[in-house]
Coordinates of N, CA and C in Angstrom, one line a residue:
Chain A
N18 N 0.8 -1.2 0.0 CA 0.0 0.0 0.0 C 0.9 1.2 0.0
A19 N 1.4 1.6 -1.2 CA 2.3 2.7 -1.3 C 1.6 4.1 -1.0
G20 N 0.4 4.3 -1.5 CA -0.3 5.6 -1.2 C 0.3 6.6 -2.2
V21 N 0.9 7.7 -1.6 CA 1.4 8.8 -2.4 C 3.0 8.7 -2.3
T22 N 3.6 8.7 -3.4 CA 5.1 8.6 -3.4 C 5.7 9.8 -4.1
Q23 N 6.6 10.4 -3.5 CA 7.3 11.6 -4.0 C 8.8 11.2 -4.2
T24 N 9.4 11.8 -5.3 CA 10.8 11.7 -5.5 C 11.3 13.0 -6.0
P25 N 12.5 13.5 -5.7 CA 13.4 12.8 -4.7 C 13.0 13.2 -3.2
K26 N 13.7 12.7 -2.3 CA 13.4 13.0 -0.9 C 14.2 14.3 -0.5
F27 N 15.4 14.4 -1.0 CA 16.2 15.6 -0.8 C 16.8 16.1 -2.1
Q28 N 17.0 17.4 -2.1 CA 17.7 18.0 -3.3 C 18.3 19.3 -3.0
V29 N 19.5 19.5 -3.5 CA 20.1 20.8 -3.4 C 20.3 21.3 -4.8
L30 N 19.9 22.6 -5.0 CA 20.0 23.2 -6.3 C 20.8 24.5 -6.2
K31 N 21.4 24.9 -7.3 CA 22.0 26.2 -7.3 C 21.0 27.2 -7.9
T32 N 21.1 28.4 -7.5 CA 20.2 29.4 -8.0 C 20.2 29.4 -9.6
G33 N 19.0 29.3 -10.2 CA 18.9 29.3 -11.6 C 18.7 27.9 -12.2
Q34 N 19.1 26.9 -11.5 CA 18.9 25.6 -12.0 C 17.4 25.2 -12.0
S35 N 17.1 24.2 -12.8 CA 15.7 23.7 -12.9 C 15.6 22.3 -12.4
M36 N 14.5 21.9 -12.0 CA 14.2 20.5 -11.6 C 12.7 20.2 -11.5
T37 N 12.4 19.0 -11.6 CA 11.1 18.5 -11.5 C 10.9 17.6 -10.3
L38 N 9.9 17.8 -9.5 CA 9.5 16.9 -8.4 C 8.4 16.0 -8.9
Q39 N 8.6 14.7 -8.7 CA 7.6 13.8 -9.2 C 6.7 13.3 -8.0
C40 N 5.5 13.0 -8.4 CA 4.5 12.5 -7.4 C 3.6 11.5 -8.1
A41 N 3.4 10.4 -7.5 CA 2.5 9.4 -8.0 C 1.6 8.8 -6.9
Q42 N 0.3 8.6 -7.2 CA -0.6 8.0 -6.2 C -1.2 6.8 -6.8
D43 N -1.4 5.7 -6.0 CA -2.0 4.5 -6.5 C -3.4 4.2 -5.9
M44 N -4.1 5.3 -5.5 CA -5.4 5.2 -4.9 C -6.5 5.6 -5.8
N45 N -6.2 5.8 -7.1 CA -7.2 6.1 -8.1 C -7.9 7.4 -7.7
H46 N -7.2 8.4 -7.1 CA -7.8 9.6 -6.7 C -7.9 10.6 -7.9
N47 N -9.0 11.4 -7.9 CA -9.1 12.4 -8.9 C -8.3 13.6 -8.7
S48 N -8.2 14.1 -7.4 CA -7.6 15.3 -7.1 C -6.2 15.1 -6.6
M49 N -5.3 16.0 -7.0 CA -3.9 16.0 -6.5 C -3.4 17.4 -6.2
Y50 N -2.5 17.5 -5.3 CA -2.1 18.9 -4.8 C -0.6 18.9 -4.6
W51 N 0.0 20.1 -4.7 CA 1.3 20.4 -4.3 C 1.3 21.5 -3.3
Y52 N 1.9 21.3 -2.1 CA 2.0 22.2 -1.0 C 3.5 22.5 -0.8
R53 N 3.8 23.7 -0.2 CA 5.1 23.9 0.4 C 4.9 24.2 1.9
Q54 N 5.8 23.8 2.6 CA 5.7 23.9 4.1 C 6.9 24.7 4.6
D55 N 6.6 25.9 5.2 CA 7.7 26.7 5.7 C 7.4 27.1 7.1
P56 N 8.4 27.2 7.9 CA 8.2 27.5 9.4 C 7.4 28.8 9.6
G57 N 6.4 28.6 10.4 CA 5.5 29.8 10.7 C 4.5 30.1 9.7
M58 N 4.6 29.4 8.5 CA 3.6 29.7 7.4 C 2.7 28.5 7.2
G59 N 2.9 27.4 7.8 CA 2.1 26.2 7.6 C 2.2 25.7 6.2
L60 N 1.1 25.1 5.8 CA 1.1 24.5 4.4 C 0.4 25.5 3.5
R61 N 1.1 25.8 2.4 CA 0.5 26.7 1.4 C 0.4 26.0 0.1
L62 N -0.8 26.1 -0.5 CA -1.1 25.4 -1.7 C -0.4 26.1 -2.9
I63 N 0.3 25.3 -3.7 CA 1.0 25.9 -4.9 C 0.1 25.7 -6.1
Y64 N -0.2 24.5 -6.4 CA -1.1 24.2 -7.5 C -1.9 23.0 -7.1
Y65 N -3.1 22.8 -7.8 CA -3.8 21.6 -7.6 C -4.4 21.2 -8.9
S66 N -4.8 19.9 -9.0 CA -5.5 19.3 -10.2 C -6.7 18.6 -9.7
A67 N -7.8 19.1 -10.1 CA -9.1 18.4 -9.7 C -9.4 17.2 -10.5
S68 N -8.8 17.0 -11.6 CA -9.0 15.8 -12.4 C -7.9 15.7 -13.5
E69 N -7.8 14.6 -14.1 CA -6.8 14.4 -15.1 C -7.0 15.4 -16.2
G70 N -5.9 16.1 -16.6 CA -6.0 17.1 -17.7 C -6.3 18.5 -17.2
T71 N -6.6 18.7 -15.9 CA -6.9 20.1 -15.4 C -5.9 20.4 -14.3
T72 N -5.5 21.7 -14.3 CA -4.7 22.2 -13.2 C -5.1 23.6 -12.9
D73 N -4.9 24.0 -11.6 CA -5.3 25.3 -11.2 C -4.3 25.9 -10.2
K74 N -4.2 27.2 -10.2 CA -3.3 27.8 -9.3 C -3.8 27.8 -7.9
G75 N -2.9 27.7 -6.9 CA -3.3 27.8 -5.5 C -2.9 29.2 -5.0
E76 N -2.4 29.2 -3.7 CA -2.0 30.5 -3.1 C -0.7 31.1 -3.6
V77 N 0.3 30.2 -3.9 CA 1.6 30.6 -4.2 C 2.2 30.0 -5.4
P78 N 1.6 30.2 -6.6 CA 2.0 29.5 -7.8 C 3.2 30.1 -8.5
N79 N 3.6 31.3 -8.2 CA 4.7 32.0 -8.9 C 6.0 31.2 -8.8
G80 N 6.6 31.0 -9.9 CA 7.9 30.3 -10.0 C 7.8 28.8 -10.2
Y81 N 6.5 28.4 -10.3 CA 6.3 26.9 -10.4 C 5.4 26.6 -11.6
N82 N 5.5 25.4 -12.2 CA 4.6 24.9 -13.2 C 4.3 23.5 -12.8
V83 N 3.2 23.0 -13.3 CA 2.8 21.6 -12.9 C 2.3 20.9 -14.2
S84 N 2.3 19.6 -14.1 CA 1.7 18.8 -15.2 C 1.0 17.6 -14.6
R85 N -0.3 17.5 -15.0 CA -1.0 16.3 -14.6 C -0.9 15.3 -15.7
L86 N 0.1 14.5 -15.6 CA 0.5 13.6 -16.7 C -0.5 12.5 -17.0
N87 N -1.1 12.0 -16.0 CA -2.2 11.1 -16.1 C -2.9 11.1 -14.8
K88 N -3.8 10.2 -14.5 CA -4.5 10.2 -13.3 C -3.6 9.9 -12.1
R89 N -2.6 9.2 -12.3 CA -1.7 8.8 -11.2 C -0.6 9.8 -10.9
E90 N -0.2 10.6 -11.9 CA 1.0 11.4 -11.7 C 0.8 12.9 -11.8
F91 N 1.5 13.6 -10.9 CA 1.3 15.1 -10.9 C 2.7 15.7 -10.5
S92 N 3.3 16.3 -11.5 CA 4.7 16.8 -11.3 C 4.7 18.3 -11.1
L93 N 5.7 18.7 -10.3 CA 6.0 20.1 -10.0 C 7.3 20.5 -10.6
R94 N 7.4 21.6 -11.4 CA 8.6 22.0 -12.0 C 9.0 23.4 -11.5
L95 N 10.3 23.5 -11.2 CA 10.9 24.8 -10.9 C 11.8 25.1 -12.1
E96 N 11.4 26.1 -12.9 CA 12.2 26.4 -14.1 C 13.5 27.1 -13.8
S97 N 13.5 28.0 -12.8 CA 14.7 28.7 -12.4 C 14.7 28.9 -10.9
A98 N 15.3 28.0 -10.2 CA 15.2 28.0 -8.8 C 15.8 29.2 -8.1
A99 N 15.1 29.7 -7.1 CA 15.5 30.8 -6.3 C 15.6 30.4 -4.8
P100 N 16.5 31.1 -4.0 CA 16.6 30.7 -2.6 C 15.3 30.8 -1.9
S101 N 14.4 31.6 -2.3 CA 13.1 31.7 -1.7 C 12.2 30.5 -1.8
Q102 N 12.7 29.6 -2.7 CA 12.0 28.3 -2.9 C 12.5 27.2 -2.1
T103 N 13.5 27.5 -1.2 CA 13.9 26.5 -0.2 C 12.8 26.2 0.7
S104 N 12.4 25.0 0.8 CA 11.2 24.6 1.5 C 11.1 23.1 1.5
V105 N 10.1 22.6 2.2 CA 9.7 21.2 2.1 C 8.4 21.1 1.3
Y106 N 8.5 20.3 0.3 CA 7.3 20.2 -0.6 C 6.6 18.9 -0.4
F107 N 5.3 19.0 -0.3 CA 4.4 17.8 -0.1 C 3.4 17.7 -1.2
C108 N 3.3 16.5 -1.7 CA 2.3 16.2 -2.7 C 1.2 15.5 -1.9
A109 N 0.0 15.7 -2.4 CA -1.2 15.0 -1.7 C -2.2 14.6 -2.7
S110 N -3.1 13.7 -2.4 CA -4.2 13.4 -3.3 C -5.5 13.1 -2.4
S111 N -6.6 13.3 -3.1 CA -7.9 13.0 -2.4 C -8.9 12.7 -3.4
D112 N -10.0 12.2 -3.0 CA -11.1 11.8 -3.9 C -12.4 12.5 -3.4
P113 N -12.6 13.8 -3.8 CA -13.8 14.5 -3.4 C -15.1 13.9 -3.9
G114 N -16.1 14.1 -3.1 CA -17.4 13.6 -3.4 C -17.6 12.1 -3.0
T115 N -16.6 11.5 -2.4 CA -16.8 10.2 -1.9 C -16.9 10.2 -0.4
A116 N -17.0 9.1 0.2 CA -17.1 9.0 1.7 C -15.8 9.4 2.3
N117 N -14.7 9.1 1.6 CA -13.4 9.5 2.2 C -12.8 10.7 1.5
T118 N -13.1 11.9 2.0 CA -12.5 13.1 1.4 C -11.2 13.5 1.9
E119 N -10.6 12.7 2.8 CA -9.3 13.2 3.4 C -8.3 13.2 2.4
A120 N -7.2 14.1 2.6 CA -6.1 14.2 1.8 C -5.0 13.2 2.3
F121 N -4.4 12.5 1.4 CA -3.3 11.6 1.7 C -2.0 12.3 1.2
F122 N -1.0 12.2 2.1 CA 0.3 13.0 1.8 C 1.4 12.1 1.4
G123 N 2.3 12.6 0.6 CA 3.6 11.9 0.4 C 4.5 12.2 1.5
Q124 N 5.7 11.7 1.5 CA 6.7 11.9 2.6 C 7.5 13.2 2.5
G125 N 7.3 13.9 1.5 CA 7.9 15.2 1.4 C 9.2 15.2 0.7
T126 N 9.6 16.4 0.1 CA 10.9 16.6 -0.6 C 11.5 17.8 0.0
R127 N 12.6 17.6 0.6 CA 13.3 18.8 1.3 C 14.3 19.4 0.2
L128 N 13.9 20.6 -0.2 CA 14.7 21.3 -1.3 C 15.4 22.5 -0.7
T129 N 16.7 22.5 -1.0 CA 17.5 23.7 -0.6 C 18.1 24.3 -1.9
V130 N 17.9 25.6 -2.0 CA 18.4 26.4 -3.2 C 19.5 27.3 -2.6
V131 N 20.7 27.1 -3.2 CA 21.8 27.9 -2.7 C 22.3 28.9 -3.7
Chain B
A20 N -8.0 35.1 1.3 CA -8.8 35.2 2.6 C -8.4 34.0 3.5
Q21 N -8.0 34.3 4.7 CA -7.6 33.2 5.6 C -8.8 32.4 6.0
R22 N -8.8 31.2 5.6 CA -10.0 30.3 5.8 C -9.8 29.5 7.1
V23 N -8.6 29.2 7.5 CA -8.4 28.4 8.7 C -7.3 29.2 9.6
T24 N -7.7 29.4 10.8 CA -6.8 30.2 11.7 C -6.5 29.3 12.9
Q25 N -5.2 29.1 13.2 CA -4.7 28.5 14.4 C -3.9 29.5 15.1
P26 N -4.4 30.1 16.2 CA -3.8 31.3 16.8 C -2.5 31.0 17.5
E27 N -2.3 29.7 17.9 CA -1.1 29.4 18.7 C -0.1 28.7 17.8
K28 N 1.1 29.3 17.7 CA 2.1 28.6 16.9 C 2.8 27.5 17.8
L29 N 3.0 27.8 19.0 CA 3.7 26.9 20.0 C 2.8 26.7 21.2
L30 N 2.7 25.5 21.7 CA 2.0 25.2 22.9 C 2.7 24.1 23.7
S31 N 3.0 24.4 24.9 CA 3.7 23.5 25.8 C 2.8 23.1 27.0
V32 N 2.6 21.9 27.3 CA 1.9 21.4 28.4 C 2.7 20.3 29.1
F33 N 2.3 20.1 30.4 CA 3.0 19.0 31.1 C 2.2 17.7 30.9
K34 N 3.0 16.6 30.9 CA 2.4 15.3 30.8 C 1.3 15.1 31.8
G35 N 0.1 14.6 31.3 CA -1.0 14.4 32.2 C -1.9 15.6 32.3
A36 N -1.5 16.7 31.8 CA -2.4 17.9 31.8 C -3.3 17.9 30.6
P37 N -4.4 18.6 30.7 CA -5.3 18.7 29.5 C -4.7 19.6 28.4
V38 N -5.0 19.3 27.2 CA -4.5 20.1 26.1 C -5.7 20.5 25.1
E39 N -5.6 21.7 24.7 CA -6.6 22.2 23.7 C -5.9 23.0 22.6
L40 N -6.0 22.6 21.4 CA -5.4 23.3 20.2 C -6.6 23.9 19.5
K41 N -6.5 25.2 19.3 CA -7.6 26.0 18.8 C -7.5 26.1 17.3
C42 N -8.8 26.1 16.7 CA -8.9 26.2 15.3 C -10.2 27.0 15.0
N43 N -10.1 28.0 14.2 CA -11.3 28.7 13.8 C -11.3 28.8 12.3
Y44 N -12.4 28.8 11.7 CA -12.5 28.8 10.2 C -13.5 29.8 9.7
S45 N -13.3 30.1 8.4 CA -14.2 31.1 7.8 C -14.5 30.5 6.4
Y46 N -15.8 30.1 6.2 CA -16.2 29.5 5.0 C -17.7 29.6 4.9
S47 N -18.2 30.0 3.8 CA -19.6 30.0 3.5 C -20.1 28.7 3.1
G48 N -21.1 28.2 3.6 CA -21.6 26.8 3.2 C -21.2 25.9 4.3
S49 N -21.1 24.6 4.0 CA -20.8 23.6 5.0 C -19.5 22.9 4.7
P50 N -18.5 23.3 5.3 CA -17.2 22.7 5.0 C -17.0 21.4 5.8
E51 N -16.0 20.7 5.4 CA -15.6 19.5 6.1 C -14.3 19.9 6.8
L52 N -14.2 19.6 8.1 CA -13.1 19.9 8.9 C -12.3 18.7 9.3
F53 N -11.0 18.9 9.4 CA -10.0 17.8 9.7 C -9.0 18.3 10.7
W54 N -8.4 17.4 11.4 CA -7.1 17.6 12.1 C -6.1 16.6 11.5
Y55 N -4.9 17.2 11.1 CA -3.8 16.4 10.7 C -2.7 16.5 11.7
V56 N -1.9 15.5 11.8 CA -0.7 15.5 12.7 C 0.5 15.1 11.9
Q57 N 1.6 15.8 12.3 CA 2.9 15.5 11.6 C 3.9 15.3 12.7
Y58 N 4.3 14.1 12.9 CA 5.4 13.8 13.8 C 6.7 14.1 13.2
S59 N 7.8 14.2 14.0 CA 9.0 14.8 13.6 C 9.5 14.2 12.2
R60 N 9.6 15.0 11.2 CA 10.2 14.6 9.9 C 9.4 13.5 9.2
Q61 N 8.1 13.4 9.5 CA 7.3 12.4 8.9 C 6.2 13.1 8.0
R62 N 5.5 12.3 7.3 CA 4.5 12.9 6.4 C 3.2 13.3 7.3
L63 N 2.4 14.2 6.8 CA 1.2 14.5 7.5 C 0.2 13.3 7.4
Q64 N -0.5 13.1 8.5 CA -1.5 12.0 8.5 C -2.7 12.5 9.2
L65 N -3.8 12.0 8.7 CA -5.1 12.4 9.3 C -5.2 11.9 10.7
L66 N -5.6 12.8 11.6 CA -5.9 12.4 13.0 C -7.4 12.2 13.2
L67 N -8.2 13.1 12.8 CA -9.6 12.9 12.8 C -10.3 13.9 12.0
R68 N -11.6 13.6 11.7 CA -12.4 14.5 10.9 C -13.8 14.7 11.6
H69 N -14.4 15.8 11.3 CA -15.6 16.1 12.1 C -16.8 15.2 11.8
I70 N -16.9 14.7 10.6 CA -18.1 13.9 10.3 C -18.1 12.6 10.9
S71 N -16.9 12.1 11.3 CA -16.9 10.8 11.9 C -17.1 10.8 13.4
R72 N -16.9 12.0 14.0 CA -17.2 12.2 15.4 C -16.5 11.1 16.3
E73 N -15.3 10.7 16.0 CA -14.6 9.7 16.7 C -13.5 10.3 17.6
S74 N -13.0 9.4 18.4 CA -11.8 9.8 19.2 C -10.6 8.9 18.8
I75 N -9.6 9.6 18.4 CA -8.4 9.0 18.0 C -7.2 9.3 18.9
K76 N -6.5 8.3 19.4 CA -5.4 8.5 20.4 C -5.8 9.4 21.5
G77 N -7.1 9.4 21.9 CA -7.6 10.2 23.0 C -8.0 11.6 22.7
F78 N -7.8 11.9 21.4 CA -8.2 13.3 20.9 C -9.6 13.3 20.4
T79 N -10.3 14.4 20.7 CA -11.6 14.7 20.1 C -11.7 16.1 19.6
A80 N -12.6 16.3 18.7 CA -12.8 17.7 18.2 C -14.3 17.8 17.9
D81 N -14.9 18.9 18.3 CA -16.3 19.2 18.1 C -16.4 20.4 17.2
L82 N -17.2 20.2 16.1 CA -17.5 21.3 15.2 C -18.5 22.2 15.9
N83 N -18.2 23.5 16.1 CA -19.1 24.5 16.6 C -19.4 25.5 15.5
K84 N -20.6 25.3 14.8 CA -20.9 26.1 13.7 C -21.2 27.6 14.1
G85 N -21.7 27.7 15.3 CA -22.0 29.1 15.8 C -20.8 29.9 16.0
E86 N -19.7 29.3 16.5 CA -18.5 29.9 16.8 C -17.5 29.7 15.7
T87 N -17.9 28.9 14.7 CA -17.0 28.5 13.5 C -15.6 28.0 14.1
S88 N -15.7 27.1 15.0 CA -14.5 26.6 15.6 C -14.5 25.0 15.5
F89 N -13.3 24.5 15.6 CA -13.1 23.1 15.5 C -11.9 22.8 16.4
H90 N -12.0 23.0 17.7 CA -10.8 22.9 18.6 C -10.6 21.4 18.9
L91 N -9.3 21.1 19.0 CA -8.8 19.7 19.3 C -8.5 19.6 20.8
K92 N -9.0 18.6 21.4 CA -8.9 18.4 22.8 C -8.4 17.0 23.2
K93 N -7.7 17.0 24.3 CA -7.3 15.7 24.9 C -7.2 15.9 26.4
P94 N -7.8 15.1 27.2 CA -7.9 15.3 28.7 C -6.5 15.1 29.4
F95 N -5.7 14.2 28.9 CA -4.4 13.9 29.6 C -3.3 13.8 28.5
A96 N -2.5 14.8 28.4 CA -1.5 14.8 27.3 C -0.4 13.7 27.6
Q97 N 0.1 13.1 26.6 CA 1.2 12.1 26.7 C 2.4 12.7 25.9
E98 N 3.6 12.2 26.3 CA 4.8 12.7 25.6 C 4.8 12.4 24.1
E99 N 4.2 11.3 23.7 CA 4.2 10.9 22.3 C 3.2 11.8 21.5
D100 N 2.5 12.7 22.2 CA 1.6 13.6 21.5 C 2.4 14.8 21.0
S101 N 3.6 14.9 21.3 CA 4.4 16.1 20.8 C 4.6 16.0 19.3
A102 N 4.1 17.0 18.6 CA 4.1 17.0 17.2 C 3.5 18.3 16.7
M103 N 3.5 18.4 15.4 CA 2.9 19.6 14.7 C 1.4 19.2 14.3
Y104 N 0.5 20.0 14.7 CA -0.9 19.8 14.4 C -1.5 20.8 13.5
Y105 N -2.1 20.4 12.4 CA -2.7 21.2 11.4 C -4.2 21.0 11.4
C106 N -4.9 22.1 11.4 CA -6.4 22.1 11.2 C -6.6 22.4 9.7
A107 N -7.5 21.6 9.1 CA -7.7 21.8 7.7 C -9.2 21.8 7.3
L108 N -9.5 22.4 6.2 CA -10.9 22.6 5.8 C -11.0 22.2 4.3
S109 N -12.0 21.4 4.0 CA -12.3 21.1 2.6 C -13.6 21.7 2.2
G110 N -13.6 22.4 1.1 CA -14.8 23.1 0.7 C -15.9 22.2 0.1
V111 N -16.9 22.9 -0.3 CA -18.1 22.1 -0.8 C -17.7 21.2 -2.0
S112 N -16.9 21.8 -2.9 CA -16.5 21.0 -4.1 C -15.5 19.9 -3.7
G113 N -14.9 20.1 -2.6 CA -13.9 19.1 -2.2 C -12.6 19.1 -3.0
N114 N -12.5 20.1 -3.8 CA -11.3 20.1 -4.7 C -10.1 20.8 -4.1
Q115 N -10.3 21.5 -3.0 CA -9.2 22.1 -2.3 C -9.2 21.9 -0.8
F116 N -8.0 21.7 -0.3 CA -7.9 21.7 1.2 C -7.1 22.9 1.6
Y117 N -7.7 23.6 2.6 CA -7.0 24.8 3.2 C -6.5 24.4 4.6
F118 N -5.2 24.7 4.8 CA -4.6 24.4 6.0 C -4.3 25.6 6.9
G119 N -4.4 25.5 8.2 CA -3.9 26.5 9.1 C -2.4 26.5 9.1
T120 N -1.9 27.4 9.9 CA -0.4 27.6 10.0 C 0.2 26.6 10.9
G121 N -0.6 25.8 11.6 CA -0.1 24.8 12.4 C 0.2 25.2 13.9
T122 N 0.1 24.3 14.8 CA 0.5 24.5 16.2 C 1.5 23.4 16.6
S123 N 2.6 23.8 17.1 CA 3.6 22.8 17.5 C 3.4 22.5 19.0
L124 N 3.0 21.3 19.3 CA 2.7 20.9 20.6 C 3.9 20.2 21.2
T125 N 4.3 20.6 22.4 CA 5.4 20.0 23.2 C 4.8 19.5 24.5
V126 N 4.9 18.2 24.8 CA 4.5 17.7 26.1 C 5.7 17.5 26.9
I127 N 5.7 18.2 28.0 CA 6.9 18.2 28.9 C 6.8 17.0 29.9
P128 N 7.8 16.2 30.0 CA 7.7 15.0 30.9 C 7.6 15.5 32.4

């Protein structure tokens, strides 16, 4: 029972470098999310995808792009990393409209931009 | 607009003492409320949700629509309760989850 799997777990980037964070879920959920977690700021929504083929901006989308590749996978891309993007990133998924509307989270990606 | 407010960033209690983590929300309609817990360097996991009205690990939370609150309570805190707690709200469409800023609970032995 893998649930939500994120890769990589840790990453160090230089300013200006690009990278893609991968996320996959095996629960057949329609909705997927990317959050960033910063001290004192809690979890802030970057982007979400309500269904395959759709994506929408959350609270803090600037500097990020996403792709809902298929129902299972939702990737987050940093085109030109900045130190302000140093954070812990969490992917999550849920199945709205069902009895279980809770969000299931991945283990997180700790990203440092130097 | 701030939909979920957790006024306490840090909360320390002694082992065996009662604990209450506050959560207030702002949302038109009937949201679904949750409490998530994150133990040190682990993923967030669901602690409880208001519709199930259950007690998990001794914690309970009652939805008060009049006060728009969903406070988390436990009568006797344990050391293993030390963690970060997040209150969360899911809207009518269920397509978004809004999280509070979290409360870091420390239970002092």
